């Protein structure tokens, strides 16, 4: 069971809702993924005008925990304003803080992310900040009250997978709050590796929505995450330099 703040989830897959070919495919992919958490950009919502198009209209939102994010924010002030807008519209009191510091790489601004997280924690939000894969920054976010940290595997939408597994493992080993690997996941193998490293969950979007078959990829991601988590809990064998016989050698008569 994954616990974030006072919320609990069986699924360890968090799924984005953008870039699907159409809303029917989006709904089917969400259904088969088994996810319980859907994330979306507050900027895409017509939060105060029900007459406007709703990109989530095909989805039964009563079945899911909504996780609005502050995508588009470049300062702490903008992120806080977006979070307050989401809360005021009744969407959710859980927010993914995303403050982009570089337009080319879409990597997060660590200073502004810290500022926004600190403010929103004080205001009572359940705060999940998107961060670079940095153990020191992750610890500082935890110390100021973040309810989970979301280190990026690699640049958003790149599909490069986890480019620094050593740093990711350091973050996992030292965290006392959930670690949710976010951004850059490209395949079920990437998602499984994240879980095998000890992550508590994975958030992804493009790898599913832009796949040749988004529905089958959503199911594959679900299975990859389940396999990775199961393997992590089972405990892998230690790596050795030389071979070890798979079968017992005791009791074998020679000659």
Tab-separated table of C-alpha atoms in Angstrom:
chain	number	residue	atom	x	y	z
A	1	UNK	CA	0.000	0.000	0.000
A	2	UNK	CA	1.345	3.403	-0.990
A	3	UNK	CA	0.655	6.180	1.513
A	4	UNK	CA	1.015	9.886	0.701
A	5	UNK	CA	-0.097	12.192	3.476
A	6	UNK	CA	-3.426	10.720	4.579
A	7	UNK	CA	-4.155	9.145	1.196
A	8	UNK	CA	-3.552	5.482	0.377
A	9	UNK	CA	-3.286	3.744	-2.987
A	10	UNK	CA	-3.017	0.169	-4.182
A	11	UNK	CA	-1.654	1.074	-7.607
A	12	UNK	CA	1.849	2.495	-7.911
A	13	UNK	CA	1.263	3.886	-11.382
A	14	UNK	CA	0.356	7.579	-11.665
A	15	UNK	CA	-0.862	8.440	-15.132
A	16	UNK	CA	-0.944	11.689	-17.073
A	17	UNK	CA	-3.920	12.612	-19.226
A	18	UNK	CA	-2.463	14.626	-22.104
A	19	UNK	CA	-1.576	13.934	-25.758
A	20	UNK	CA	-3.890	10.959	-26.366
A	21	UNK	CA	-5.158	10.488	-29.948
A	22	UNK	CA	-8.725	10.915	-28.710
A	23	UNK	CA	-10.722	10.748	-25.485
A	24	UNK	CA	-12.038	7.222	-26.106
A	25	UNK	CA	-8.476	5.869	-26.267
A	26	UNK	CA	-7.591	7.974	-23.238
A	27	UNK	CA	-10.431	6.412	-21.245
A	28	UNK	CA	-9.570	2.867	-22.292
A	29	UNK	CA	-5.891	3.350	-21.476
A	30	UNK	CA	-6.711	4.798	-18.056
A	31	UNK	CA	-9.063	1.880	-17.344
A	32	UNK	CA	-6.586	-0.891	-18.191
A	33	UNK	CA	-3.670	0.827	-16.451
A	34	UNK	CA	-5.203	0.189	-13.041
A	35	UNK	CA	-4.058	3.634	-11.918
A	36	UNK	CA	-5.792	5.402	-9.053
A	37	UNK	CA	-4.123	8.795	-9.609
A	38	UNK	CA	-4.560	11.011	-12.654
A	39	UNK	CA	-2.441	14.087	-13.145
A	40	UNK	CA	-3.174	17.014	-15.418
A	41	UNK	CA	-2.178	20.605	-15.953
A	42	UNK	CA	-4.465	23.096	-14.254
A	43	UNK	CA	-3.881	25.380	-17.243
A	44	UNK	CA	-5.797	22.923	-19.448
A	45	UNK	CA	-8.893	23.021	-17.260
A	46	UNK	CA	-11.755	25.460	-17.696
A	47	UNK	CA	-12.133	25.308	-13.958
A	48	UNK	CA	-14.766	27.980	-13.535
A	49	UNK	CA	-16.805	27.459	-16.729
A	50	UNK	CA	-18.623	24.118	-17.000
A	51	UNK	CA	-19.831	24.979	-20.505
A	52	UNK	CA	-16.302	24.768	-21.907
A	53	UNK	CA	-14.774	21.517	-23.281
A	54	UNK	CA	-13.454	19.145	-20.621
A	55	UNK	CA	-10.610	16.856	-21.680
A	56	UNK	CA	-11.534	14.487	-18.816
A	57	UNK	CA	-15.216	14.213	-19.731
A	58	UNK	CA	-15.001	10.531	-20.728
A	59	UNK	CA	-13.495	9.519	-17.390
A	60	UNK	CA	-15.470	8.751	-14.238
A	61	UNK	CA	-13.554	11.080	-11.954
A	62	UNK	CA	-15.183	9.588	-8.864
A	63	UNK	CA	-12.945	6.550	-9.367
A	64	UNK	CA	-9.687	8.466	-9.278
A	65	UNK	CA	-7.607	10.721	-7.106
A	66	UNK	CA	-6.924	13.880	-9.086
A	67	UNK	CA	-3.424	15.296	-8.954
A	68	UNK	CA	-3.402	18.731	-10.607
A	69	UNK	CA	0.014	20.097	-11.492
A	70	UNK	CA	1.437	23.563	-11.941
A	71	UNK	CA	2.901	22.976	-15.413
A	72	UNK	CA	3.708	26.250	-17.104
A	73	UNK	CA	4.913	27.930	-13.928
A	74	UNK	CA	8.396	29.437	-14.052
A	75	UNK	CA	8.423	30.983	-10.603
A	76	UNK	CA	7.288	29.938	-7.145
A	77	UNK	CA	4.729	32.723	-7.211
A	78	UNK	CA	3.143	31.354	-10.398
A	79	UNK	CA	3.102	27.793	-9.034
A	80	UNK	CA	1.453	28.868	-5.784
A	81	UNK	CA	-1.149	30.867	-7.668
A	82	UNK	CA	-1.985	27.838	-9.839
A	83	UNK	CA	-2.237	25.552	-6.807
A	84	UNK	CA	-4.586	27.946	-5.055
A	85	UNK	CA	-6.731	28.100	-8.207
A	86	UNK	CA	-6.993	24.308	-8.288
A	87	UNK	CA	-7.972	24.175	-4.627
A	88	UNK	CA	-10.500	27.000	-4.942
A	89	UNK	CA	-12.202	25.200	-7.825
A	90	UNK	CA	-12.641	22.111	-5.646
A	91	UNK	CA	-10.333	19.925	-7.734
A	92	UNK	CA	-8.069	18.679	-4.976
A	93	UNK	CA	-5.869	19.640	-2.044
A	94	UNK	CA	-3.045	17.472	-3.437
A	95	UNK	CA	-0.757	19.262	-5.871
A	96	UNK	CA	2.259	18.392	-7.994
A	97	UNK	CA	4.583	21.379	-7.896
A	98	UNK	CA	6.272	21.856	-11.251
A	99	UNK	CA	8.421	24.949	-11.784
A	100	UNK	CA	10.418	24.802	-14.994
A	101	UNK	CA	13.805	26.530	-14.989
A	102	UNK	CA	15.068	25.736	-18.495
A	103	UNK	CA	12.941	25.959	-21.633
A	104	UNK	CA	15.225	23.711	-23.676
A	105	UNK	CA	15.467	20.786	-21.245
A	106	UNK	CA	12.307	21.472	-19.201
A	107	UNK	CA	14.332	20.698	-16.086
A	108	UNK	CA	12.949	22.111	-12.825
A	109	UNK	CA	14.198	25.245	-11.086
A	110	UNK	CA	15.399	23.954	-7.678
A	111	UNK	CA	15.248	27.287	-5.850
A	112	UNK	CA	11.747	28.196	-6.999
A	113	UNK	CA	10.563	24.623	-6.395
A	114	UNK	CA	11.730	24.838	-2.781
A	115	UNK	CA	9.998	28.189	-2.292
A	116	UNK	CA	6.699	26.995	-3.760
A	117	UNK	CA	6.773	23.745	-1.796
A	118	UNK	CA	7.416	25.521	1.499
A	119	UNK	CA	4.554	27.966	0.934
A	120	UNK	CA	2.032	25.313	-0.112
A	121	UNK	CA	2.933	22.982	2.766
A	122	UNK	CA	2.249	25.845	5.187
A	123	UNK	CA	-1.125	26.395	3.498
A	124	UNK	CA	-2.145	22.779	4.111
A	125	UNK	CA	-1.671	21.286	0.664
A	126	UNK	CA	-0.420	17.737	0.144
A	127	UNK	CA	2.639	18.663	-1.901
A	128	UNK	CA	4.495	16.477	-4.387
A	129	UNK	CA	7.337	18.484	-5.958
A	130	UNK	CA	8.882	17.507	-9.292
A	131	UNK	CA	12.666	17.729	-8.910
A	132	UNK	CA	15.875	16.926	-10.684
A	133	UNK	CA	17.524	13.623	-9.727
A	134	UNK	CA	19.438	15.184	-6.832
A	135	UNK	CA	19.715	13.605	-3.397
A	136	UNK	CA	20.489	16.878	-1.576
A	137	UNK	CA	17.548	18.713	-3.093
A	138	UNK	CA	15.258	15.787	-2.344
A	139	UNK	CA	16.305	15.846	1.324
A	140	UNK	CA	15.728	19.604	1.554
A	141	UNK	CA	12.238	19.180	0.099
A	142	UNK	CA	11.524	16.474	2.652
A	143	UNK	CA	12.826	18.668	5.490
A	144	UNK	CA	10.453	21.515	4.625
A	145	UNK	CA	7.476	19.174	4.637
A	146	UNK	CA	6.958	17.757	1.131
A	147	UNK	CA	4.737	14.673	1.285
A	148	UNK	CA	6.608	12.913	-1.541
A	149	UNK	CA	9.397	13.781	-3.971
A	150	UNK	CA	9.263	13.228	-7.701
A	151	UNK	CA	12.767	13.031	-9.174
A	152	UNK	CA	12.943	13.000	-12.950
A	153	UNK	CA	14.379	9.936	-14.640
A	154	UNK	CA	15.413	12.075	-17.637
A	155	UNK	CA	14.013	15.123	-19.480
A	156	UNK	CA	10.223	15.275	-19.804
A	157	UNK	CA	8.888	13.335	-22.784
A	158	UNK	CA	12.362	12.176	-23.855
A	159	UNK	CA	11.806	8.464	-23.243
A	160	UNK	CA	15.465	8.098	-22.227
A	161	UNK	CA	14.640	6.159	-19.074
A	162	UNK	CA	16.666	6.524	-15.872
A	163	UNK	CA	19.941	8.120	-16.947
A	164	UNK	CA	21.428	8.252	-13.445
A	165	UNK	CA	20.365	5.121	-11.540
A	166	UNK	CA	23.069	5.695	-8.921
A	167	UNK	CA	21.623	9.053	-7.920
A	168	UNK	CA	18.116	7.635	-8.023
A	169	UNK	CA	19.140	4.875	-5.629
A	170	UNK	CA	20.753	7.445	-3.286
A	171	UNK	CA	17.476	9.382	-3.185
A	172	UNK	CA	15.474	6.244	-2.442
A	173	UNK	CA	17.864	5.064	0.274
A	174	UNK	CA	17.772	8.361	2.174
A	175	UNK	CA	14.123	9.300	1.763
A	176	UNK	CA	11.605	8.972	4.578
A	177	UNK	CA	8.754	9.950	2.284
A	178	UNK	CA	7.566	8.275	-0.936
A	179	UNK	CA	9.770	8.634	-4.012
A	180	UNK	CA	7.800	8.796	-7.253
A	181	UNK	CA	9.935	8.629	-10.380
A	182	UNK	CA	8.630	11.217	-12.816
A	183	UNK	CA	9.480	12.171	-16.415
A	184	UNK	CA	11.526	10.418	-19.075
A	185	UNK	CA	10.145	6.900	-18.697
A	186	UNK	CA	9.992	5.338	-22.164
A	187	UNK	CA	9.182	1.661	-21.760
A	188	UNK	CA	7.884	-0.896	-19.265
A	189	UNK	CA	11.514	-1.903	-18.685
A	190	UNK	CA	12.299	1.664	-17.550
A	191	UNK	CA	9.329	1.623	-15.195
A	192	UNK	CA	10.318	-1.776	-13.827
A	193	UNK	CA	13.885	-0.552	-13.215
A	194	UNK	CA	12.551	2.419	-11.266
A	195	UNK	CA	10.644	0.078	-8.983
A	196	UNK	CA	13.579	-2.331	-8.754
A	197	UNK	CA	15.706	0.584	-7.498
A	198	UNK	CA	13.211	0.977	-4.669
A	199	UNK	CA	10.979	3.771	-5.907
A	200	UNK	CA	7.495	3.819	-4.417
A	201	UNK	CA	5.690	4.708	-7.642
A	202	UNK	CA	6.125	5.960	-11.204
A	203	UNK	CA	4.365	8.837	-12.935
A	204	UNK	CA	4.303	8.796	-16.727
A	205	UNK	CA	2.309	10.159	-19.620
A	206	UNK	CA	3.966	10.391	-23.034
A	207	UNK	CA	5.229	6.802	-23.016
A	208	UNK	CA	1.595	5.670	-22.996
A	209	UNK	CA	-0.288	8.428	-24.808
A	210	UNK	CA	2.158	8.565	-27.727
A	211	UNK	CA	2.704	4.817	-28.036
A	212	UNK	CA	1.609	3.092	-31.239
A	213	UNK	CA	-1.050	1.345	-29.146
A	214	UNK	CA	-1.648	3.430	-25.992
A	215	UNK	CA	-4.054	0.925	-24.449
A	216	UNK	CA	-1.677	-2.031	-24.675
A	217	UNK	CA	1.203	0.149	-23.486
A	218	UNK	CA	-0.845	1.245	-20.462
A	219	UNK	CA	-1.323	-2.386	-19.518
A	220	UNK	CA	2.356	-3.118	-20.143
A	221	UNK	CA	3.368	-0.258	-17.846
A	222	UNK	CA	1.075	-1.585	-15.151
A	223	UNK	CA	2.677	-5.031	-15.367
A	224	UNK	CA	6.203	-3.588	-15.529
A	225	UNK	CA	5.663	-1.606	-12.340
A	226	UNK	CA	4.116	-4.572	-10.563
A	227	UNK	CA	7.017	-6.823	-11.618
A	228	UNK	CA	9.630	-4.281	-10.555
A	229	UNK	CA	8.041	-3.785	-7.150
A	230	UNK	CA	7.623	-7.508	-6.578
A	231	UNK	CA	11.262	-8.091	-7.484
A	232	UNK	CA	12.410	-5.305	-5.153
A	233	UNK	CA	10.431	-6.749	-2.257
A	234	UNK	CA	11.669	-10.280	-3.025
A	235	UNK	CA	15.298	-9.130	-2.917
A	236	UNK	CA	17.688	-9.712	-5.802
A	237	UNK	CA	20.808	-11.859	-5.482
A	238	UNK	CA	24.116	-10.021	-5.052
A	239	UNK	CA	26.182	-9.439	-8.182
A	240	UNK	CA	29.349	-11.584	-8.287
A	241	UNK	CA	32.494	-11.339	-10.345
A	242	UNK	CA	32.707	-15.070	-11.156
A	243	UNK	CA	30.286	-17.870	-11.940
A	244	UNK	CA	28.498	-19.908	-9.308
A	245	UNK	CA	27.089	-23.322	-10.193
A	246	UNK	CA	23.295	-23.355	-10.290
A	247	UNK	CA	23.095	-26.999	-9.161
A	248	UNK	CA	24.511	-28.423	-5.895
A	249	UNK	CA	27.882	-30.141	-6.306
A	250	UNK	CA	27.832	-31.984	-2.974
A	251	UNK	CA	27.366	-35.756	-3.111
A	252	UNK	CA	28.501	-36.177	-6.723
A	253	UNK	CA	30.650	-39.308	-7.090
A	254	UNK	CA	33.609	-39.068	-9.459
A	255	UNK	CA	35.213	-42.045	-11.274
